Short mmCIF file of C-alpha atoms in Angstrom, two decimals:
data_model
loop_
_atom_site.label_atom_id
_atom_site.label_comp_id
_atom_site.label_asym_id
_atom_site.label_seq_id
_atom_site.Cartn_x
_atom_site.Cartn_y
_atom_site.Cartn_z
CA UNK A 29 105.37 -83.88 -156.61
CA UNK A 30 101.98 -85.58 -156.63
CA UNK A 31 102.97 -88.21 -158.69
CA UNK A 32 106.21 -88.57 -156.70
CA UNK A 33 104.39 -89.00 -153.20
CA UNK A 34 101.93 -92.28 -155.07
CA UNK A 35 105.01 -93.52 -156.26
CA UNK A 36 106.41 -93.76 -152.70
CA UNK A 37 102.82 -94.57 -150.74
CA UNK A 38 102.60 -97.43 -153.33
CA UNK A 39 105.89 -98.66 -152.69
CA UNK A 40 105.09 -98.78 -148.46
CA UNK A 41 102.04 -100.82 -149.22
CA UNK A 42 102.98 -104.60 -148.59
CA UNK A 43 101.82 -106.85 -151.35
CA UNK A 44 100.34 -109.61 -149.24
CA UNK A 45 100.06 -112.15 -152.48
CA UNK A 46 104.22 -111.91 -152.67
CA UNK A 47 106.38 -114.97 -152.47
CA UNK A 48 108.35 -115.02 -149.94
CA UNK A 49 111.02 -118.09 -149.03
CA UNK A 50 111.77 -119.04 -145.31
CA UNK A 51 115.33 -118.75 -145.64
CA UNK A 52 115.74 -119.64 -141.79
CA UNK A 53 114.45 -119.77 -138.32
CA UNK A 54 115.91 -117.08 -135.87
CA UNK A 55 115.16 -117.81 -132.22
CA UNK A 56 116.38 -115.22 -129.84
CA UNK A 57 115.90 -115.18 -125.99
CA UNK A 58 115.79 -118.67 -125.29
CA UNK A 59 118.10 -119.04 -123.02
CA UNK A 60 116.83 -122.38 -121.63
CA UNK A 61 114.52 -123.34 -123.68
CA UNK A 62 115.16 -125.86 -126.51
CA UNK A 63 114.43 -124.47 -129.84
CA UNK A 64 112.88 -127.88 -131.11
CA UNK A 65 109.70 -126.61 -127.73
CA UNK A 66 109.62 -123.55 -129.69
CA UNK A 67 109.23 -124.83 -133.85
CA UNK A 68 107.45 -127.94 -132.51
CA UNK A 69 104.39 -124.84 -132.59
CA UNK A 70 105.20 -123.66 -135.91
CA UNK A 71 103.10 -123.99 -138.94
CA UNK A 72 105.45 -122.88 -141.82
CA UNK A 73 109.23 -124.81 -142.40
CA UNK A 74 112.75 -123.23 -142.95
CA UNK A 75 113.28 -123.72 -146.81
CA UNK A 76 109.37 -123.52 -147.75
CA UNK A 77 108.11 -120.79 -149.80
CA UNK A 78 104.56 -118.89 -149.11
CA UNK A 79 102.23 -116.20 -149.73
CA UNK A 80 102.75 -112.89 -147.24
CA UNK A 81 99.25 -113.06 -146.89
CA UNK A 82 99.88 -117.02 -145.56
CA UNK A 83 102.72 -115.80 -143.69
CA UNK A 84 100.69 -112.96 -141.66
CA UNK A 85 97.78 -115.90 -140.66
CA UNK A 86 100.53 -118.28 -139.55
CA UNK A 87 102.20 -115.64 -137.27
CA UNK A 88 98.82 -115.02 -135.63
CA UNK A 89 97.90 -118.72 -134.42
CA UNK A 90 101.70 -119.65 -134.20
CA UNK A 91 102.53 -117.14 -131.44
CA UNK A 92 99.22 -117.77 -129.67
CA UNK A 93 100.74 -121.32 -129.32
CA UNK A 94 104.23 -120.68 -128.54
CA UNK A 95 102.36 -118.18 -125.71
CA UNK A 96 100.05 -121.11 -124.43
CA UNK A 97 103.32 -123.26 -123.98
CA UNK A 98 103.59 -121.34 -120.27
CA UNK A 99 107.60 -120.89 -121.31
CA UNK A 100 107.02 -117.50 -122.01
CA UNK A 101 105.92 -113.91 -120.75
CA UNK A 102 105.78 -112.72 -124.30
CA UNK A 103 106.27 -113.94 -127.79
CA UNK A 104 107.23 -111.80 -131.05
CA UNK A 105 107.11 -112.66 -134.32
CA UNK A 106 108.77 -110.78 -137.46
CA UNK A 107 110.15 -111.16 -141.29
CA UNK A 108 113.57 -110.00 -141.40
CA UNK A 109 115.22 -109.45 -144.95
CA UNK A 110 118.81 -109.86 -145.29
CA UNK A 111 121.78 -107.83 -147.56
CA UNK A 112 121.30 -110.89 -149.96
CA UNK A 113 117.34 -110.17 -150.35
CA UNK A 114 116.89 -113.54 -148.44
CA UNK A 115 113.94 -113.61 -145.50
CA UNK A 116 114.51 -114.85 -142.24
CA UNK A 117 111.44 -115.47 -139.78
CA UNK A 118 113.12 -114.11 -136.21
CA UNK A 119 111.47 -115.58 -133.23
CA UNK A 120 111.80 -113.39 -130.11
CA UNK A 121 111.06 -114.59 -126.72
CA UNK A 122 111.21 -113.63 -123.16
CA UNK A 123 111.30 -116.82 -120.74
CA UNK A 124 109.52 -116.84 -117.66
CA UNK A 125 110.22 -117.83 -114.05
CA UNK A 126 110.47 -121.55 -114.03
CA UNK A 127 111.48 -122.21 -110.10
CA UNK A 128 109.06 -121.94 -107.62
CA UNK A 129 109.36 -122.91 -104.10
CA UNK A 130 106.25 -121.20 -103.23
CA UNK A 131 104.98 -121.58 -99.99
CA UNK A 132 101.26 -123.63 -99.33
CA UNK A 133 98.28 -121.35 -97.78
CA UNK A 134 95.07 -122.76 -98.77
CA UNK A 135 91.80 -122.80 -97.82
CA UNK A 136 90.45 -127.17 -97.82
CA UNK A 137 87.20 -125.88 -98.29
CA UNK A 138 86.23 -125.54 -102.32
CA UNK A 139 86.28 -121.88 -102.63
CA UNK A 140 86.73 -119.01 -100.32
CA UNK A 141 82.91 -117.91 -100.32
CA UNK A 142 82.34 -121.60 -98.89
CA UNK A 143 84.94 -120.75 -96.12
CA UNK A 144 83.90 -117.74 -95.22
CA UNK A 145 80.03 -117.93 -94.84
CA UNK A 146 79.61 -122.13 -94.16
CA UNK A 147 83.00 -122.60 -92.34
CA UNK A 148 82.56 -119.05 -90.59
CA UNK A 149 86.12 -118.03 -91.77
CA UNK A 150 87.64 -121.06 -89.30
CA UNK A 151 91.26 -120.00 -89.80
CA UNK A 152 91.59 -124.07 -88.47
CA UNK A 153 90.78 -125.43 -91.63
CA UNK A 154 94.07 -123.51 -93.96
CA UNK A 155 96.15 -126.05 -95.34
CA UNK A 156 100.30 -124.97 -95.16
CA UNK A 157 103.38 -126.36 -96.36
CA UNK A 158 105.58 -125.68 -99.48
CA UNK A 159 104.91 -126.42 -103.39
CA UNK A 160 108.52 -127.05 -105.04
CA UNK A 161 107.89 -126.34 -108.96
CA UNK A 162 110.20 -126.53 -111.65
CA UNK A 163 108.40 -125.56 -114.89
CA UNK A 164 110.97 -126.11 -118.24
CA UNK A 165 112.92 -128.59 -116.71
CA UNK A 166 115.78 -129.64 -118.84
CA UNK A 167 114.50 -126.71 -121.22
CA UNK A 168 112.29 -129.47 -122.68
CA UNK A 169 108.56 -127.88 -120.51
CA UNK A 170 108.66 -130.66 -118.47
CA UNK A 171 107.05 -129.73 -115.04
CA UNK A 172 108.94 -131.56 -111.93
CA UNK A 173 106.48 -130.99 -108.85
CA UNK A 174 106.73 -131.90 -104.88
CA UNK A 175 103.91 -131.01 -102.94
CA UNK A 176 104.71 -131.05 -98.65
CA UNK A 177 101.47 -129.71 -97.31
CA UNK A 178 100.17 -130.02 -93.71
CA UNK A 179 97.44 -128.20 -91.52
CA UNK A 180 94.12 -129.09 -92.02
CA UNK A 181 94.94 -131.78 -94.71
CA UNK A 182 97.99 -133.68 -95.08
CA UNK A 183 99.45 -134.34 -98.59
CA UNK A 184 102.35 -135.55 -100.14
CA UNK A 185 102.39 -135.31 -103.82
CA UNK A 186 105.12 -135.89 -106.60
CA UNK A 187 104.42 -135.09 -110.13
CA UNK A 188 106.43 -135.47 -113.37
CA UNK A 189 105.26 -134.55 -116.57
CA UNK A 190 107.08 -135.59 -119.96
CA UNK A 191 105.04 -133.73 -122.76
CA UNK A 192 107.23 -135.15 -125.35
CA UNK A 193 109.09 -138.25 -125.12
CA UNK A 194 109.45 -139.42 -129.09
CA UNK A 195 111.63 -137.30 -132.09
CA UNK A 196 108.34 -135.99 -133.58
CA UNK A 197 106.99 -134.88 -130.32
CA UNK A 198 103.61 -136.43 -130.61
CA UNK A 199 104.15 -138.63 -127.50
CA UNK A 200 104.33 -138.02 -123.65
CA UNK A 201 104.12 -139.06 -120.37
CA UNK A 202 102.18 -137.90 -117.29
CA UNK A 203 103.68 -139.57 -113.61
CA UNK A 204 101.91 -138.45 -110.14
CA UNK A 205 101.86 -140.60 -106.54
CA UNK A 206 100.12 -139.16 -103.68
CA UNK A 207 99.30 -139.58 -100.36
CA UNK A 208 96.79 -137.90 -97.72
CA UNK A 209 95.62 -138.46 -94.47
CA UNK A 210 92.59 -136.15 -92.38
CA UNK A 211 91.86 -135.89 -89.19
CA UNK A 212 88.84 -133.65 -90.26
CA UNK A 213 86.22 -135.36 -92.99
CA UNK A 214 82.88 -134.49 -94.68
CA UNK A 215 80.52 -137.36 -94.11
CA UNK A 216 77.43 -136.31 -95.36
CA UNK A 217 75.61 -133.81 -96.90
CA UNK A 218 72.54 -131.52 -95.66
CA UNK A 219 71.14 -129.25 -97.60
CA UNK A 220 74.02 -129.04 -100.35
CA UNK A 221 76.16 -128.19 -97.63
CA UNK A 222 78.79 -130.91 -96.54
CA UNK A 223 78.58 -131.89 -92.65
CA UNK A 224 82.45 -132.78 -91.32
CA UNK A 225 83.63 -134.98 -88.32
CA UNK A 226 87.16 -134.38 -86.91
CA UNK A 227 88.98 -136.13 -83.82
CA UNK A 228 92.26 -134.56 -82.39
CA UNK A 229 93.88 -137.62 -82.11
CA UNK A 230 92.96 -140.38 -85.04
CA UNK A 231 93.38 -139.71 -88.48
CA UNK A 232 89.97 -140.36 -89.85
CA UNK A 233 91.19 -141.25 -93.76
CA UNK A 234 94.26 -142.09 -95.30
CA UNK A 235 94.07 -142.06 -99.08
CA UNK A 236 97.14 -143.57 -101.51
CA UNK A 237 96.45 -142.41 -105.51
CA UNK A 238 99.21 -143.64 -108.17
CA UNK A 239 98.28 -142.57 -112.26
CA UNK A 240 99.92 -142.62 -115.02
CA UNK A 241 98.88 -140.97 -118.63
CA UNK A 242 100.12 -141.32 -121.88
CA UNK A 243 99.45 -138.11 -123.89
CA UNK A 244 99.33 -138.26 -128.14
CA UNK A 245 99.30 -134.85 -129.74
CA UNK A 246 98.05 -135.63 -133.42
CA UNK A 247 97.82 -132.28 -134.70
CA UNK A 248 98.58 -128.63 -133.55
CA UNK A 249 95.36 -128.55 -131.54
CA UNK A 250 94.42 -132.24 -131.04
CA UNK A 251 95.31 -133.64 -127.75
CA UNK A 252 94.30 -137.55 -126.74
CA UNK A 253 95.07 -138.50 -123.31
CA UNK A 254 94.84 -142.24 -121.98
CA UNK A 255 95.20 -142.59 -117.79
CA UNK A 256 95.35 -145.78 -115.51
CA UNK A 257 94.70 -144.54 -111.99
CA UNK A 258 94.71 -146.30 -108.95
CA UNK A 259 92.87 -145.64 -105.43
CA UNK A 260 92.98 -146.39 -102.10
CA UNK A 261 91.17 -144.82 -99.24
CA UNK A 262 90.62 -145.93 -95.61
CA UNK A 263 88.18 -144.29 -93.22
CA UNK A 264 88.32 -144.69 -89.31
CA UNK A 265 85.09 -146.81 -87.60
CA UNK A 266 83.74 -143.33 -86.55
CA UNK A 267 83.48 -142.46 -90.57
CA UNK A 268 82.03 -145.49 -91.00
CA UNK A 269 79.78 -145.76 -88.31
CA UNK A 270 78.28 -142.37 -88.73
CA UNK A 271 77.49 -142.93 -92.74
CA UNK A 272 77.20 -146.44 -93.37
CA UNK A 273 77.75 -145.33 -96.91
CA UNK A 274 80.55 -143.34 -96.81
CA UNK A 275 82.27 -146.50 -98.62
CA UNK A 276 79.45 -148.62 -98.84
CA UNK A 277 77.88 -151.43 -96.36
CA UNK A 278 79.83 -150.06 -93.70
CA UNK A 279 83.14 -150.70 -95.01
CA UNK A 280 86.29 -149.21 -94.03
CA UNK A 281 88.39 -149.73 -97.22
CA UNK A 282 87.92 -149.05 -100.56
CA UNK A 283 90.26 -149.26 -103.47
CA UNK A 284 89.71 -149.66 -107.30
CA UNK A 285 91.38 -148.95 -110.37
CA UNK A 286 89.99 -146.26 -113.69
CA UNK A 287 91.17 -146.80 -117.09
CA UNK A 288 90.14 -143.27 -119.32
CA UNK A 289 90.09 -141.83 -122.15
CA UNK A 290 89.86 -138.01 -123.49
CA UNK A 291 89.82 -135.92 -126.27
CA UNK A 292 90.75 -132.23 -126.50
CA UNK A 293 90.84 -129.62 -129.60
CA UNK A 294 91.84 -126.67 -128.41
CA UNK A 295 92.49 -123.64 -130.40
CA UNK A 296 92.25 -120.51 -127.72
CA UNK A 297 94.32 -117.70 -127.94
CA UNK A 298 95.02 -118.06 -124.34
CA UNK A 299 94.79 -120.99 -122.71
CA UNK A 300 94.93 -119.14 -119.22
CA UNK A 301 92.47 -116.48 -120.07
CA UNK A 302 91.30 -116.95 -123.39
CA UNK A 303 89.28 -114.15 -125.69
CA UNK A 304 89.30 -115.93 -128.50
CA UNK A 305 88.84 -119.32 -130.02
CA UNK A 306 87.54 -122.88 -129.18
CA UNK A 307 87.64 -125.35 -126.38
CA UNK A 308 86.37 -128.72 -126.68
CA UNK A 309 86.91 -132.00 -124.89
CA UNK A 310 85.40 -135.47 -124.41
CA UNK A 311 85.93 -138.40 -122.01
CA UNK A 312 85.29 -141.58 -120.92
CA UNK A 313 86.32 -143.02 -117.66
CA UNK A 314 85.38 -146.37 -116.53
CA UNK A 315 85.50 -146.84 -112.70
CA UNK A 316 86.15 -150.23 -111.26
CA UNK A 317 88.27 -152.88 -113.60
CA UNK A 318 87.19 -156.24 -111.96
CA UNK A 319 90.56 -156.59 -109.71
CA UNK A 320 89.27 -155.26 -106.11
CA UNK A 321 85.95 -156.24 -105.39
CA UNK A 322 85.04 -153.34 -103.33
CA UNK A 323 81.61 -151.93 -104.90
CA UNK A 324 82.92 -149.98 -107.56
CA UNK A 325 81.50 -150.46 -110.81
CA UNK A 326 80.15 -147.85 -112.75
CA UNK A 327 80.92 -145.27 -116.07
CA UNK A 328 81.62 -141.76 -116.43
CA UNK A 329 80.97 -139.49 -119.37
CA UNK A 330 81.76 -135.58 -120.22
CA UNK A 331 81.49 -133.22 -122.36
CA UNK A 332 82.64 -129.67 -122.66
CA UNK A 333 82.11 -127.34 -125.18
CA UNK A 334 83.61 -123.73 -125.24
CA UNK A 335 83.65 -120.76 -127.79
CA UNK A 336 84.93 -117.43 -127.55
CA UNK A 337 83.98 -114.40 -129.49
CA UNK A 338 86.08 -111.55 -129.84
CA UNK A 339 83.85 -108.78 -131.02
CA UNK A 340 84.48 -104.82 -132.39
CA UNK A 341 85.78 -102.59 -129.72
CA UNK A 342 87.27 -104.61 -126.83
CA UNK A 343 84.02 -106.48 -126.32
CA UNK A 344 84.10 -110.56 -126.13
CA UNK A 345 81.44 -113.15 -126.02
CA UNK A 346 82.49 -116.53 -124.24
CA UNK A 347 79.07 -119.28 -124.34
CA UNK A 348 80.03 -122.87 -122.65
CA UNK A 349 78.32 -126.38 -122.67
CA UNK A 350 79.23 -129.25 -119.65
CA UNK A 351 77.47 -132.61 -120.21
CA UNK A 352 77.82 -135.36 -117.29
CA UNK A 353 76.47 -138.86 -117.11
CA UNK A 354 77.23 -142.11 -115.03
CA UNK A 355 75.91 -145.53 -114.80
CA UNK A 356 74.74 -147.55 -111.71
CA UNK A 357 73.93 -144.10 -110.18
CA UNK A 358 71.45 -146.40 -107.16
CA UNK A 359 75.05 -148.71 -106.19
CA UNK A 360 77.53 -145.02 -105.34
CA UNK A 361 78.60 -144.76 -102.24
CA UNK A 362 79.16 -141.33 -100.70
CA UNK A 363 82.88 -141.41 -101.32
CA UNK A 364 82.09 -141.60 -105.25
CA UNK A 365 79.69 -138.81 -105.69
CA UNK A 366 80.13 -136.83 -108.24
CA UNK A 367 79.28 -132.90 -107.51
CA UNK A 368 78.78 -129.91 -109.12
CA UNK A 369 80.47 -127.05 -106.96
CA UNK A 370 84.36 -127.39 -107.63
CA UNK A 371 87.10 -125.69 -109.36
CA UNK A 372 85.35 -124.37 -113.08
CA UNK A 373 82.07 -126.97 -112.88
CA UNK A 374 80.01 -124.31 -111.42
CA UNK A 375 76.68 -122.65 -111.44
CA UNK A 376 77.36 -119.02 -111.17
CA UNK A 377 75.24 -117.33 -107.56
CA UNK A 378 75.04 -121.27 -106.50
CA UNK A 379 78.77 -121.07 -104.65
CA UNK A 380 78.12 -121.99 -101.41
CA UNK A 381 75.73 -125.07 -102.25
CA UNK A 382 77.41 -128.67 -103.46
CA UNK A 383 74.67 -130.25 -105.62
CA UNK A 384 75.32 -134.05 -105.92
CA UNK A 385 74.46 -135.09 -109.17
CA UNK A 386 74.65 -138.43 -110.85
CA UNK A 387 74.45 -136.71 -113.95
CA UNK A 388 73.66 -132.83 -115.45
CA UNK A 389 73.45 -130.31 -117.80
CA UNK A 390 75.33 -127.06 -117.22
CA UNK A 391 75.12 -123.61 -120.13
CA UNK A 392 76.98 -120.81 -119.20
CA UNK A 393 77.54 -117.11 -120.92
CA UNK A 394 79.37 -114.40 -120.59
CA UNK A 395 79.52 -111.01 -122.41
CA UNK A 396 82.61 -108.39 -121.31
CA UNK A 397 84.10 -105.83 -122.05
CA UNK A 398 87.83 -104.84 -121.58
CA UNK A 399 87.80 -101.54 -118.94
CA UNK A 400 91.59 -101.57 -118.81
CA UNK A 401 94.90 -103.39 -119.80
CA UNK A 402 98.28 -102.47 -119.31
CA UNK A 403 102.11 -103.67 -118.64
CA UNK A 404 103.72 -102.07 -116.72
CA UNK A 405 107.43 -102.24 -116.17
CA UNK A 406 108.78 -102.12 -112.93
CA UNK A 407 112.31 -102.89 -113.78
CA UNK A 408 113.83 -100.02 -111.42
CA UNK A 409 112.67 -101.66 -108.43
CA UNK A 410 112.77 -105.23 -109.51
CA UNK A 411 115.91 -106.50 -110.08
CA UNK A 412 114.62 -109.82 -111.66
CA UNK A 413 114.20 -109.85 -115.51
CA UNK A 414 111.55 -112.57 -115.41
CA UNK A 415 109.10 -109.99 -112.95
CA UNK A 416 110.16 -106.60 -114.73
CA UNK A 417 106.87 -106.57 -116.93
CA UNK A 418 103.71 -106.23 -114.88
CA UNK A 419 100.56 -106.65 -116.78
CA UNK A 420 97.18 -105.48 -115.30
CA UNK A 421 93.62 -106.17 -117.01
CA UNK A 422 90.43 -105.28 -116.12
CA UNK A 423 87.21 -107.20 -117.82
CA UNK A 424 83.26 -105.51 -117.09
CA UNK A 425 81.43 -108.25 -117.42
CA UNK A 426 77.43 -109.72 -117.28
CA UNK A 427 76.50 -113.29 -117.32
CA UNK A 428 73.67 -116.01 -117.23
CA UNK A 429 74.32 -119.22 -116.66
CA UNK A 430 71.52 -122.21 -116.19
CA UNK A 431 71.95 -126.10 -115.62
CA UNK A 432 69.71 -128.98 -114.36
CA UNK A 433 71.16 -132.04 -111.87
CA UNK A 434 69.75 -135.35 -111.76
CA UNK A 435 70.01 -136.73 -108.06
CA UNK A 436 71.05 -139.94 -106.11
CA UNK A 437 68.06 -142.25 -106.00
CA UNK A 438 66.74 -142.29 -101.86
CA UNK A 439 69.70 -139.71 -101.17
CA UNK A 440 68.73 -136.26 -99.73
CA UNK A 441 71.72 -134.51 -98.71
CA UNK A 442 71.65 -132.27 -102.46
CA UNK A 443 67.62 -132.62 -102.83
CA UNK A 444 67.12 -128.64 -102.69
CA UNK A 445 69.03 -128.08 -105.87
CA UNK A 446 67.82 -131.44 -107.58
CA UNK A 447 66.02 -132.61 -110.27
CA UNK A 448 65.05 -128.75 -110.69
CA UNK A 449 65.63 -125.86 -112.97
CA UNK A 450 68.73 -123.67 -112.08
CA UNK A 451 69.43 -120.00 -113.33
CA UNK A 452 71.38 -117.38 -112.43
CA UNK A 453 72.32 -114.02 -113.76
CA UNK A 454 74.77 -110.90 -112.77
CA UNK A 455 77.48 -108.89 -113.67
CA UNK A 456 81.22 -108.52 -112.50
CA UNK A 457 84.69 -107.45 -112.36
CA UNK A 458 87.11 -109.79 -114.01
CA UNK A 459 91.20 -108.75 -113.00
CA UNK A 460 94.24 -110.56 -114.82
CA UNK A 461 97.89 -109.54 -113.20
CA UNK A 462 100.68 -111.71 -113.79
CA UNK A 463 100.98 -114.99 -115.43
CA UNK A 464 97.36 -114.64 -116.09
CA UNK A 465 96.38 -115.13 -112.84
CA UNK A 466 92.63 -113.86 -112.36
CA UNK A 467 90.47 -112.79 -109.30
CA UNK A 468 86.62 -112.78 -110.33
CA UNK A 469 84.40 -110.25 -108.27
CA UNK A 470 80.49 -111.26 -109.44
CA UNK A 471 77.23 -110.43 -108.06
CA UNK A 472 74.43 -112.76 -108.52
CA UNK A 473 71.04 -113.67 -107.97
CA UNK A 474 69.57 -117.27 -108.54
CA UNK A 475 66.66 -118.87 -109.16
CA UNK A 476 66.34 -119.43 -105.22
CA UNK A 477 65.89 -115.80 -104.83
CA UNK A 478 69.80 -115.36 -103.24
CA UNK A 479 71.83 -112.45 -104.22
CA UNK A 480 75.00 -112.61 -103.14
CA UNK A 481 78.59 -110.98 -103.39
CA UNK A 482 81.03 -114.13 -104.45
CA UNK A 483 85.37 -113.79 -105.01
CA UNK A 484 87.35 -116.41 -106.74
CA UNK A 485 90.57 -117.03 -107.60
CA UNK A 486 90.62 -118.82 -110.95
CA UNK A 487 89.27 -118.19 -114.51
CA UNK A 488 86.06 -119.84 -115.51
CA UNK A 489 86.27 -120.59 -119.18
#
């Protein structure tokens, strides 16, 4: 009986150094999506032969990818043997929501701690309209967008990505117009805190943006992107009058064009919220081609560095790098400041301070630990198969993050928080619902002596 029960616990064990032959590609639950979106992320071929062990690796990174399309809420991948001892691989997917017509209520201010302790929660300054987003159009993960916005800011915005336009799918296209118009404008800085202006009657500047990018996907994870942008903004006399530099010498028009350059690797298992994996990208963007001779003339460079560490236990380890540097840093006006306060170029406890920096150094870390995660399905009371999973996460988390800015020469709107040593440290609450959407709850204290309570609503890594 002994010798019966190895027999059979032998014969469960899979031999990971078999051969096994990809017979064919199964793809199940695409029912818009083309299949060539989903293969386009696979690295093994119908008719190839491999290791198990091979097979098992693939599988890993290849359904990390096929996740970080967007297309999808979840992504299974299996071996399936046939009668005929042939092996399929069978793809399942289930396809998210790709419609959106989701309605515009935003804050103009760059994050909701800013509104709520320098704007004094000024329910005046919310942006509304409607966002119109179809993700997978054609089935191809094209994104068709038109933005109607109003409020605070007016914007009109139409965006049309191609992210494959050639049989090999190596080649895309990026198209976007815009156009916005304030009545309500920050025209200088004091104390790393922008100072507006607003008239009820005039619009006080009108700004027109065109771009178009090519995209070039060389490998799995290599991504190079080339853009040709072009600007114009026009400020009212009272813009002008009040900061002389706003444009520069007083002027009331500005418009250039930027030819740039970028290269990504990115290998996350996540690109939303990622736990594991790198990040990496570098740029070069050169302001001002010699067409409009309006003062702008001057380089940008970046880079951003990113690992992620996922550790024994639930715990994960995230470290990040952001290099900036310009030229002709004494010749800016205003308008082309670059800053350190928006979207994920932050200093963590420094969230309600802009720090104007021709160039800087940012180094930020992050060690968590998973508290919760769950999906939950809800498919009794929601009739939609797209919503019937909902997910819930829940991250315990510490950080530290440091960085140094170099200021504007003669310019002391950002002076606190320049040319000076930044730190911060804390710990927080990190929760992921749906579509990894994340809401980050930190407390912080920074090398100015604040502590504060800060929420956002975006992932910083």
């Amino acid at each position: 009986m002994l010798f019966s029960l190895c027999t059979v616990a032998e014969a469960q064990v899979v031999d990971s150094t078999a051969t096994i032959k990809v017979s064919d590609i199964i793809i199940e639950g695409n029912f818009k999506t083309k299949p060539q979106i989903i293969t386009r992320e696979l690295s093994f071929e119908k008719g190839a032969t491999y290791k198990r062990y091979q097979l098992d690796s693939m599988f890993v990174w290849d359904r990390n990818r096929i996740y970080n399309t967007n297309l999808f809420n979840e992504v299974k991948m299996d071996l399936v043997t046939n009668e005929d001892g042939s092996t399929d691989v069978k793809i399942l997917v289930d396809e998210r929501w790709y419609f959106y017509p989701f309605p515009i209520f935003r804050l103009t201010d760059r994050n909701f701690n800013d509104w709520w302790v320098n704007r004094d929660r000024d329910l005046s300054r919310v942006n509304y309209g409607l966002k119109l987003t179809q993700y997978n159009f054609r089935g191809r993960n094209e994104v068709l967008r038109l933005w109607l916005q109003t409020g605070f800011e007016t914007v009109l915005n139409l965006y049309y990505q191609i992210p494959y336009i050639d049989k090999k799918q190596r080649n895309g296209l990026l198209f976007s117009s815009s156009y916005f118009e304030a009545k309500n404008v920050p025209v200088t800085t004091i104390e790393n805190i922008r100072r507006f202006t607003s008239s009820r009657e005039q619009v006080l500047r009108r700004a027109y943006t065109n771009s178009v990018v090519h995209s070039y996907r060389s490998s799995f994870y290599s991504f190079h992107r080339t853009s040709l942008s072009h600007l114009r903004v026009d400020v009212a006399d009272t813009v002008a009058n009040i900061n002389p530099n706003y444009l520069g010498d007083s002027q009331t028009q500005q418009q250039y064009l930027s030819l740039g350059y970028s290269y990504t690797w990115d290998k996350r298992n996540n690109r939303n919220y990622p736990t594991k994996g790198e990040w990496y990208r570098a740029s070069l963007t050169k302001f001002g081609l010699g067409i409009y001779d309006d003062g702008v003339d001057y380089w940008s460079a970046r880079i951003k560095l990113t690992k992620y560490w996922e550790l024994k236990d639930n715990f994960f380890l995230v470290s990040n790098l952001s290099l900036m540097g310009t030229t002709n840093a004494a010749e800016r006006s205003y308008f082309n400041y670059h800053s350190i306060g928006f979207l994920k170029e932050v200093i963590r406890g420094y969230d309600l301070r802009l720090i104007e920096a021709s160039s800087y150094v940012l180094q930020r870390n992050e060690f968590k630990h998973q508290l919760f995660g769950r999906k939950y399905d809800i498919s009794k009371a929601m009739p939609v198969r797209q919503f019937q999973t909902f997910p819930i996460f829940i991250y315990g988390k510490i950080f530290f993050d440091q960085g140094y800015a170099e200021g504007y020469p003669d310019y002391e709107g950002s002076a606190p928080l320049t040319d000076k040593y930044l730190y911060s440290a804390g710990a927080g609450i990190d929760l992921v619902l749906v579509n990894d959407i994340t809401f980050r709850f930190e407390f912080s204290r920074n090398g100015e002596e604040e502590t504060n309570f800060f929420i956002n609503v975006l992932s910083l890594f």
